[in-house]
Tab-separated table of C-alpha atoms and ligand atoms in Angstrom:
chain	number	residue	atom	x	y	z
A	1	MET	CA	26.659	-25.516	20.319
A	2	THR	CA	28.005	-23.728	17.038
A	3	GLU	CA	26.466	-20.691	15.960
A	4	PRO	CA	24.041	-21.000	12.946
A	5	THR	CA	25.985	-19.420	9.939
A	6	GLN	CA	23.165	-18.717	7.648
A	7	THR	CA	19.836	-17.154	7.886
A	8	LEU	CA	16.482	-18.147	7.007
A	9	SER	CA	13.649	-15.510	6.551
A	10	VAL	CA	9.904	-16.248	6.498
A	11	VAL	CA	7.966	-13.389	5.112
A	12	VAL	CA	4.208	-13.187	5.914
A	13	PRO	CA	1.931	-10.735	4.245
A	14	VAL	CA	-0.863	-9.905	6.680
A	15	TYR	CA	-4.329	-8.399	6.029
A	16	PHE	CA	-7.033	-8.869	8.935
A	17	GLU	CA	-5.579	-12.233	10.159
A	18	GLU	CA	-5.937	-11.585	14.012
A	19	ALA	CA	-7.811	-14.939	14.388
A	20	VAL	CA	-4.648	-16.882	12.981
A	21	LEU	CA	-1.571	-15.035	13.709
A	22	GLU	CA	-0.601	-16.603	17.143
A	23	THR	CA	-1.422	-20.185	15.769
A	24	PHE	CA	0.674	-19.305	12.681
A	25	TYR	CA	3.515	-18.452	14.514
A	26	GLU	CA	3.414	-21.259	16.963
A	27	ARG	CA	3.125	-23.737	14.014
A	28	VAL	CA	5.878	-22.097	12.140
A	29	CYS	CA	8.166	-22.288	15.126
A	30	ALA	CA	7.572	-25.801	15.794
A	31	ALA	CA	8.039	-26.786	12.261
A	32	LEU	CA	11.321	-25.004	11.797
A	33	ALA	CA	12.787	-25.778	15.131
A	34	PRO	CA	14.705	-28.461	13.584
A	35	LEU	CA	16.569	-26.323	11.418
A	36	GLU	CA	17.643	-23.899	14.195
A	37	PRO	CA	21.142	-25.144	14.885
A	38	GLU	CA	21.933	-24.346	11.229
A	39	PHE	CA	20.062	-21.634	10.660
A	40	ARG	CA	19.243	-18.263	12.392
A	41	LEU	CA	15.602	-17.693	11.996
A	42	GLU	CA	13.972	-14.283	11.113
A	43	LEU	CA	10.211	-13.897	10.839
A	44	VAL	CA	8.962	-10.702	8.701
A	45	PHE	CA	5.408	-9.803	9.165
A	46	VAL	CA	4.028	-7.180	6.725
A	47	ASN	CA	0.811	-5.504	8.168
A	48	ASP	CA	-0.914	-4.795	4.970
A	49	GLY	CA	-3.131	-1.952	6.473
A	50	SER	CA	-5.171	-4.152	8.463
A	51	THR	CA	-6.913	-2.255	11.223
A	52	ASP	CA	-8.075	-5.329	13.540
A	53	ARG	CA	-5.906	-6.370	16.205
A	54	SER	CA	-3.161	-8.125	13.719
A	55	LEU	CA	-0.561	-5.362	14.498
A	56	GLU	CA	-1.034	-5.593	18.183
A	57	ILE	CA	-0.478	-9.158	18.081
A	58	LEU	CA	2.379	-9.146	15.926
A	59	LEU	CA	3.877	-6.455	18.365
A	60	ALA	CA	3.247	-8.871	21.336
A	61	LEU	CA	4.812	-11.707	19.400
A	62	ARG	CA	7.802	-9.442	19.039
A	63	GLU	CA	7.893	-8.592	22.763
A	64	ARG	CA	8.377	-12.304	23.315
A	65	ASP	CA	10.486	-13.037	20.376
A	66	PRO	CA	13.067	-10.735	19.026
A	67	ARG	CA	13.282	-12.744	15.786
A	68	VAL	CA	9.868	-11.504	14.737
A	69	LYS	CA	10.148	-8.235	12.755
A	70	VAL	CA	7.106	-6.221	11.690
A	71	LEU	CA	6.494	-3.739	8.899
A	72	HIS	CA	3.616	-1.825	8.895
A	73	PHE	CA	1.961	-0.128	5.944
A	74	SER	CA	0.271	3.262	5.818
A	75	ARG	CA	-2.770	1.550	4.201
A	76	ASN	CA	-3.741	-1.683	2.138
A	77	PHE	CA	-1.221	-2.001	-0.850
A	78	GLY	CA	-2.323	-5.664	-1.737
A	79	HIS	CA	-0.720	-8.943	-1.282
A	80	GLN	CA	1.829	-8.807	-4.077
A	81	ILE	CA	2.999	-5.432	-2.633
A	82	ALA	CA	3.155	-6.703	0.963
A	83	VAL	CA	5.443	-9.514	-0.228
A	84	THR	CA	7.760	-7.139	-2.187
A	85	ALA	CA	8.016	-5.281	1.052
A	86	GLY	CA	8.824	-8.490	3.187
A	87	LEU	CA	11.444	-9.309	0.567
A	88	ASP	CA	12.960	-5.742	0.602
A	89	HIS	CA	13.426	-6.191	4.337
A	90	ALA	CA	14.401	-9.718	4.783
A	91	SER	CA	18.239	-10.533	5.239
A	92	GLY	CA	18.180	-14.362	4.818
A	93	ASP	CA	20.361	-16.146	2.588
A	94	ALA	CA	17.122	-18.158	1.909
A	95	VAL	CA	13.671	-16.316	1.920
A	96	VAL	CA	10.411	-18.216	2.238
A	97	VAL	CA	7.159	-16.527	1.535
A	98	ILE	CA	4.102	-17.995	2.955
A	99	ASP	CA	0.474	-16.847	3.638
A	100	ALA	CA	-0.632	-16.285	7.139
A	101	ASP	CA	-3.747	-18.303	7.015
A	102	LEU	CA	-2.062	-21.593	7.162
A	103	GLN	CA	-3.120	-22.884	3.985
A	104	ASP	CA	0.321	-23.322	3.035
A	105	PRO	CA	1.860	-25.976	5.472
A	106	PRO	CA	4.878	-24.526	7.207
A	107	GLU	CA	6.364	-28.201	7.443
A	108	VAL	CA	6.839	-28.197	3.471
A	109	ILE	CA	9.623	-25.281	4.327
A	110	VAL	CA	11.921	-28.106	5.485
A	111	GLN	CA	11.704	-29.913	2.406
A	112	MET	CA	12.270	-26.704	0.417
A	113	LEU	CA	15.239	-25.984	2.289
A	114	ALA	CA	16.785	-29.538	1.514
A	115	LYS	CA	16.167	-28.580	-2.323
A	116	TRP	CA	17.928	-25.401	-1.769
A	117	ARG	CA	20.735	-27.173	-0.347
A	118	GLU	CA	20.823	-29.352	-3.569
A	119	GLY	CA	21.495	-26.034	-5.552
A	120	TYR	CA	18.094	-24.929	-6.476
A	121	LYS	CA	17.772	-21.226	-6.360
A	122	VAL	CA	14.007	-21.080	-6.301
A	123	VAL	CA	11.718	-23.914	-4.993
A	124	TYR	CA	7.900	-23.460	-5.438
A	125	GLY	CA	5.045	-25.158	-3.963
A	126	VAL	CA	2.778	-26.897	-6.522
A	127	ARG	CA	-0.723	-27.255	-5.015
A	128	ALA	CA	-1.478	-30.999	-5.821
A	129	ALA	CA	-4.737	-30.337	-4.231
A	130	ARG	CA	-6.743	-27.563	-2.581
A	131	ARG	CA	-8.838	-28.329	0.301
A	132	GLY	CA	-11.716	-26.044	1.629
A	133	GLU	CA	-11.978	-23.733	-1.318
A	134	SER	CA	-14.889	-23.223	-3.409
A	135	PRO	CA	-15.334	-25.252	-6.347
A	136	PHE	CA	-15.823	-21.594	-8.148
A	137	LYS	CA	-12.347	-20.643	-6.480
A	138	ARG	CA	-10.890	-24.043	-7.730
A	139	GLY	CA	-12.195	-23.755	-11.248
A	140	THR	CA	-11.140	-20.330	-11.953
A	141	ALA	CA	-7.910	-20.874	-10.604
A	142	LYS	CA	-7.147	-23.779	-12.779
A	143	LEU	CA	-8.424	-21.965	-15.848
A	144	PHE	CA	-6.597	-19.118	-15.017
A	145	TYR	CA	-3.143	-20.854	-14.579
A	146	ARG	CA	-3.793	-22.548	-18.030
A	147	LEU	CA	-4.696	-19.476	-19.844
A	148	LEU	CA	-1.807	-17.496	-18.637
A	149	GLY	CA	0.514	-20.529	-19.361
A	150	ARG	CA	-0.650	-20.229	-23.084
A	151	LEU	CA	-0.316	-16.487	-23.132
A	152	SER	CA	2.773	-15.757	-21.204
A	153	ASP	CA	6.005	-15.141	-22.807
A	154	VAL	CA	7.934	-16.879	-20.237
A	155	PRO	CA	7.260	-20.380	-18.875
A	156	LEU	CA	5.140	-20.443	-15.557
A	157	PRO	CA	4.580	-23.329	-13.623
A	158	LEU	CA	0.915	-24.559	-13.247
A	159	ASP	CA	-0.873	-24.589	-10.047
A	160	ALA	CA	2.184	-22.688	-8.138
A	161	GLY	CA	1.132	-19.855	-5.895
A	162	ASP	CA	3.483	-17.436	-3.956
A	163	PHE	CA	4.507	-20.110	-1.221
A	164	ARG	CA	8.098	-20.539	-2.403
A	165	LEU	CA	11.716	-20.615	-1.292
A	166	LEU	CA	14.034	-17.753	-3.043
A	167	ASP	CA	17.637	-17.893	-2.958
A	168	ARG	CA	19.414	-14.360	-1.899
A	169	ALA	CA	20.254	-14.034	-5.354
A	170	VAL	CA	16.944	-14.202	-6.473
A	171	VAL	CA	15.520	-11.819	-3.935
A	172	GLU	CA	18.197	-9.496	-5.225
A	173	ALA	CA	17.286	-9.841	-8.855
A	174	LEU	CA	13.391	-9.158	-7.733
A	175	ARG	CA	14.597	-5.945	-5.946
A	176	ARG	CA	16.161	-4.531	-9.328
A	177	MET	CA	12.821	-5.091	-10.923
A	178	PRO	CA	10.590	-1.839	-10.028
A	179	GLU	CA	7.641	-2.484	-11.634
A	180	GLU	CA	4.621	-1.368	-9.980
A	181	SER	CA	1.993	-3.759	-11.452
A	182	ARG	CA	3.745	-6.818	-9.925
A	183	TYR	CA	2.862	-10.506	-10.533
A	184	LEU	CA	5.693	-11.913	-8.388
A	185	ARG	CA	5.455	-15.771	-9.569
A	186	GLY	CA	5.991	-14.424	-13.233
A	187	MET	CA	8.759	-12.238	-12.319
A	188	VAL	CA	10.298	-15.233	-10.199
A	189	SER	CA	10.204	-17.329	-13.358
A	190	TRP	CA	11.659	-14.583	-15.462
A	191	VAL	CA	14.778	-14.373	-13.344
A	192	GLY	CA	15.748	-17.906	-14.365
A	193	TYR	CA	18.133	-19.975	-12.485
A	194	ARG	CA	17.785	-23.432	-11.406
A	195	GLN	CA	14.007	-23.870	-10.081
A	196	CYS	CA	11.882	-26.913	-9.117
A	197	GLY	CA	8.591	-27.460	-7.447
A	198	ILE	CA	7.455	-29.437	-4.370
A	199	PRO	CA	3.938	-31.024	-4.564
A	200	TYR	CA	1.871	-30.180	-1.529
A	201	VAL	CA	-1.592	-30.160	-0.126
A	202	ARG	CA	-3.254	-26.733	0.267
A	203	ASP	CA	-5.120	-26.593	3.240
A	204	ALA	CA	-8.275	-24.847	3.902
A	205	ARG	CA	-7.965	-21.705	5.801
A	206	TYR	CA	-7.198	-21.860	9.509
A	207	ALA	CA	-9.576	-19.126	10.423
A	208	GLY	CA	-11.133	-16.017	8.998
A	209	LYS	CA	-12.120	-15.356	5.237
A	210	THR	CA	-10.338	-15.061	2.058
A	211	LYS	CA	-9.124	-11.496	1.394
A	212	TYR	CA	-9.009	-12.135	-2.397
A	213	THR	CA	-12.596	-10.826	-3.333
A	214	LEU	CA	-13.566	-11.420	-6.946
A	215	GLY	CA	-12.555	-7.986	-7.908
A	216	LYS	CA	-9.094	-8.366	-6.319
A	217	MET	CA	-9.057	-11.750	-8.318
A	218	LEU	CA	-9.881	-10.234	-11.365
A	219	ARG	CA	-7.232	-7.419	-11.255
A	220	PHE	CA	-4.578	-9.863	-10.145
A	221	ALA	CA	-5.439	-11.934	-13.242
A	222	PHE	CA	-5.375	-9.038	-15.590
A	223	ASN	CA	-2.003	-7.950	-14.039
A	224	GLY	CA	-0.392	-11.373	-14.504
A	225	ILE	CA	-1.424	-11.306	-18.168
A	226	THR	CA	-0.483	-7.812	-19.192
A	227	SER	CA	2.764	-8.179	-17.145
A	228	PHE	CA	3.912	-11.339	-18.878
A	229	SER	CA	2.161	-11.518	-22.231
A	230	GLU	CA	1.668	-8.954	-25.256
A	231	LYS	CA	-0.218	-11.552	-27.103
A	232	PRO	CA	-3.764	-9.643	-26.373
A	233	LEU	CA	-2.336	-6.806	-28.305
A	234	VAL	CA	-1.079	-9.247	-31.219
A	235	LEU	CA	-4.441	-10.787	-31.260
A	236	ALA	CA	-6.181	-7.319	-31.582
A	237	GLY	CA	-3.849	-6.790	-34.652
A	238	TRP	CA	-4.998	-10.325	-36.177
A	239	MET	CA	-8.563	-9.524	-35.516
A	240	GLY	CA	-7.999	-6.275	-37.480
A	241	VAL	CA	-6.565	-8.133	-40.227
A	242	PHE	CA	-9.448	-10.719	-40.382
A	243	ALA	CA	-11.958	-8.009	-40.087
A	244	THR	CA	-10.486	-6.038	-42.697
A	245	LEU	CA	-10.595	-9.285	-44.975
A	246	ILE	CA	-14.185	-9.950	-44.394
A	247	GLY	CA	-14.876	-6.362	-44.774
A	248	PHE	CA	-13.268	-6.227	-48.245
A	249	LEU	CA	-14.849	-9.389	-49.422
A	250	TYR	CA	-18.405	-8.039	-48.434
A	251	LEU	CA	-17.349	-4.909	-50.295
A	252	ILE	CA	-16.834	-6.943	-53.446
A	253	GLN	CA	-20.088	-8.440	-53.194
A	254	VAL	CA	-21.838	-5.061	-52.585
A	255	ILE	CA	-20.288	-3.551	-55.434
A	256	THR	CA	-21.017	-6.429	-57.918
A	257	GLY	CA	-24.571	-6.579	-56.683
A	258	LYS	CA	-24.947	-2.690	-57.158
A	259	LEU	CA	-23.552	-3.270	-60.759
A	260	LEU	CA	-25.639	-6.390	-61.819
A	261	ARG	CA	-28.787	-5.926	-59.998
A	262	PRO	CA	-29.189	-2.513	-58.632
A	263	GLU	CA	-32.726	-3.033	-57.469
A	264	THR	CA	-32.014	-5.420	-54.807
A	265	VAL	CA	-29.139	-3.669	-52.968
A	266	VAL	CA	-31.378	-2.090	-50.324
A	267	SER	CA	-32.708	-5.592	-48.989
A	268	GLY	CA	-29.281	-5.839	-47.150
A	269	TRP	CA	-30.278	-3.605	-43.832
A	270	ALA	CA	-30.054	-6.249	-41.380
A	271	SER	CA	-26.665	-7.608	-42.355
A	272	MET	CA	-25.748	-4.057	-42.456
A	273	ILE	CA	-26.818	-3.584	-38.850
A	274	GLY	CA	-25.263	-7.017	-37.941
A	275	VAL	CA	-21.988	-6.008	-39.346
A	276	VAL	CA	-21.778	-2.177	-37.763
A	277	ILE	CA	-22.675	-3.890	-34.461
A	278	PHE	CA	-20.314	-6.923	-34.551
A	279	PHE	CA	-17.317	-4.697	-35.506
A	280	GLY	CA	-18.175	-2.007	-33.239
A	281	GLY	CA	-18.029	-4.395	-30.559
A	282	ILE	CA	-14.594	-5.760	-31.569
A	283	GLN	CA	-13.339	-2.329	-31.830
A	284	LEU	CA	-14.360	-1.401	-28.343
A	285	LEU	CA	-13.219	-4.646	-26.921
A	286	PHE	CA	-9.532	-4.013	-28.169
A	287	LEU	CA	-9.598	-0.478	-27.270
A	288	GLY	CA	-10.204	-1.719	-23.888
A	289	VAL	CA	-7.341	-4.010	-24.260
A	290	LEU	CA	-5.084	-1.360	-25.359
A	291	GLY	CA	-6.504	0.841	-22.419
A	292	GLN	CA	-5.027	-1.558	-20.177
A	293	TYR	CA	-1.801	-1.821	-21.624
A	294	VAL	CA	-1.744	2.328	-21.703
A	295	GLY	CA	-2.870	2.404	-18.111
A	296	ARG	CA	0.099	0.368	-17.149
A	297	ILE	CA	2.531	2.465	-19.049
A	298	TYR	CA	0.876	5.351	-17.133
A	299	ARG	CA	1.241	3.802	-13.897
A	300	GLU	CA	4.888	3.076	-14.223
A	301	THR	CA	5.850	6.295	-15.549
A	302	LYS	CA	4.793	7.948	-12.351
A	303	ARG	CA	7.548	6.121	-10.368
A	304	ARG	CA	5.738	6.205	-7.337
A	305	PRO	CA	7.021	4.344	-4.224
A	306	LEU	CA	5.519	0.785	-4.439
A	307	TYR	CA	4.521	1.380	-0.596
A	308	ILE	CA	4.683	3.571	2.339
A	309	LEU	CA	5.909	2.152	5.470
A	310	GLU	CA	4.156	3.935	8.502
A	311	GLU	CA	6.403	1.981	10.925
A	312	SER	CA	8.840	-0.518	11.131
A	313	TRP	CA	10.155	-2.890	13.923
A	314	GLY	CA	13.287	-4.860	13.981
A	315	THR	CA	14.390	-4.393	10.667
A	316	GLU	CA	17.483	-3.098	9.464
A	317	HIS	CA	16.593	0.608	9.040
A	318	ASP	CA	13.986	0.965	11.704
A	319	THR	CA	12.172	3.644	9.980
A	320	ARG	CA	9.119	5.620	10.265
A	321	ALA	CA	8.646	6.356	6.732
A	322	ASP	CA	10.450	4.602	3.959
A	323	HIS	CA	10.240	4.941	0.181
A	324	SER	CA	11.278	1.741	-1.292
A	325	ARG	CA	12.623	3.338	-4.397
A	326	ALA	CA	14.591	6.093	-2.716
A	327	ASP	CA	17.848	3.769	-2.694
A	328	GLN	CA	17.745	3.497	-6.442
B	1	LIG	N1	-3.095	-10.277	1.824
B	1	LIG	C1	-2.438	-9.092	2.021
B	1	LIG	N2	-3.147	-7.970	1.384
B	1	LIG	C2	-4.320	-8.227	0.983
B	1	LIG	C3	-4.908	-9.548	0.805
B	1	LIG	C4	-4.245	-10.691	1.354
B	1	LIG	O1	-1.585	-9.083	2.801
B	1	LIG	O2	-4.965	-7.162	0.316
B	1	LIG	C5	-2.514	-11.485	2.798
B	1	LIG	C6	-3.491	-12.326	3.545
B	1	LIG	O3	-3.353	-11.782	4.899
B	1	LIG	C7	-3.072	-13.807	3.438
B	1	LIG	C8	-2.310	-13.845	2.103
B	1	LIG	O4	-2.159	-12.470	1.801
B	1	LIG	O5	-1.836	-14.099	4.350
B	1	LIG	C9	-3.296	-14.616	1.024
B	1	LIG	O6	-4.729	-13.996	1.019
B	1	LIG	P1	-5.860	-14.956	1.104
B	1	LIG	O7	-5.532	-15.959	1.951
B	1	LIG	O8	-7.133	-14.135	1.539
B	1	LIG	O9	-6.053	-15.303	-0.209
B	1	LIG	P2	-6.462	-16.684	-0.815
B	1	LIG	O10	-5.487	-17.803	-0.046
B	1	LIG	O11	-7.893	-16.932	-0.578
B	1	LIG	O12	-6.187	-16.622	-2.354
B	2	LIG	MG1	-5.463	-18.013	1.797
C-alpha cells in the first residue's frame, strides 16, 4: 500500500461537548475512512475553556489514536478564536472546520474534497435546511445574513456558516490577518481565490444545548457588521445631513413666523420637544455606532495575543504556553 501524500486536517472547536465527542469522533472517522489511502488524517480539537469532561474525553481519544491533537485554552475565548487556534495548529494541505455537535454532517467533507480536487480553494457548506433549531434562531439567522450581505463591503455567501474546507494557501492568508474581532467567514471571502458552496441539510444538535446564547449571537452579529462594513458610519453621516436640512427648513419657518406673526410663536412647544427628543435620540444612537468602531480600534491597538494555550498535545510545538502572535 502506498503512503498517503497529502494531509487532511479537521479542526473542531469544543465548548462543553462531553455528550457528543465520542460519537463525533466515531462518525468522522467512519466518514473519512474511504479517504485514508490518499490522505493522512489529523483531528485538531480545541477545548475552548470547557470545564466539563470534554478535555478528559479528548485526551482519552488521543491515547487510542495519535491522529487526535488537542489544544486546551486557559479560558473560554469564543468559537471564532477557537477555530483560529485550530487553523494555526493544523498542518493539512486541506483543512476542514466543523462543529463538534454533529449539526454539520461529516459525510459532506468527502464532497468538499472532490471540489477541492477540482481546484477550488474554499468550499463552504450552504445550509439548505436547518433542522431542530427554533424558529427564532432560524429567523434571526436568515435576517442577519441578508442584512450583512447588504451592508458588507465584500460579497458574503448567504446561509453559509463556518463549516468549510480551506486550502493551505487560504489558511496561510488567514494567519496573516491578526485582527482580534474575528468574523472568519467574512475574512475567508475577503481572501479571495476560487470559492464554491455545497448545499447540505443542517441537522439538529446530537446532544447538549447551543452555546450561542442571545448575547453571544448579538456580539457575533455586531462583530460581523463592524468588521466588514463601514456603512453604519456612512449612514450616520447621511442622517446628519438629513437632520440638518430639516432643521434648516424649520428654522426658516420659525423666523418667518416670528417676523410675520410674532404673537403665535409660543404655540410651538410640542413640536419643539418632539424635535429635541428625536434628534437627541439620533445623536445618541450614532454616538453608540461610533463607539462600536472606536471600541474595535481600542481592542486592536492593544495587540494582545488572540488566545492563551494552557496546554497542547500532539501539535508541532507541544507547548505549555503559547502566544499566537509571538511569531509575527
Ligand atoms: N463553541 C466554542 N466556544 C464557544 C461557543 C461554542 O468553541 O464559546 C463551539 C461548540 O462547542 C460547537 C461550535 O462552537 O462545536 C458551535 O457552537 P453551537 O453548536 O453551540 O452553536 P450553534 O450551532 O447553535 O450556532
Ligand atoms: Mg451547533
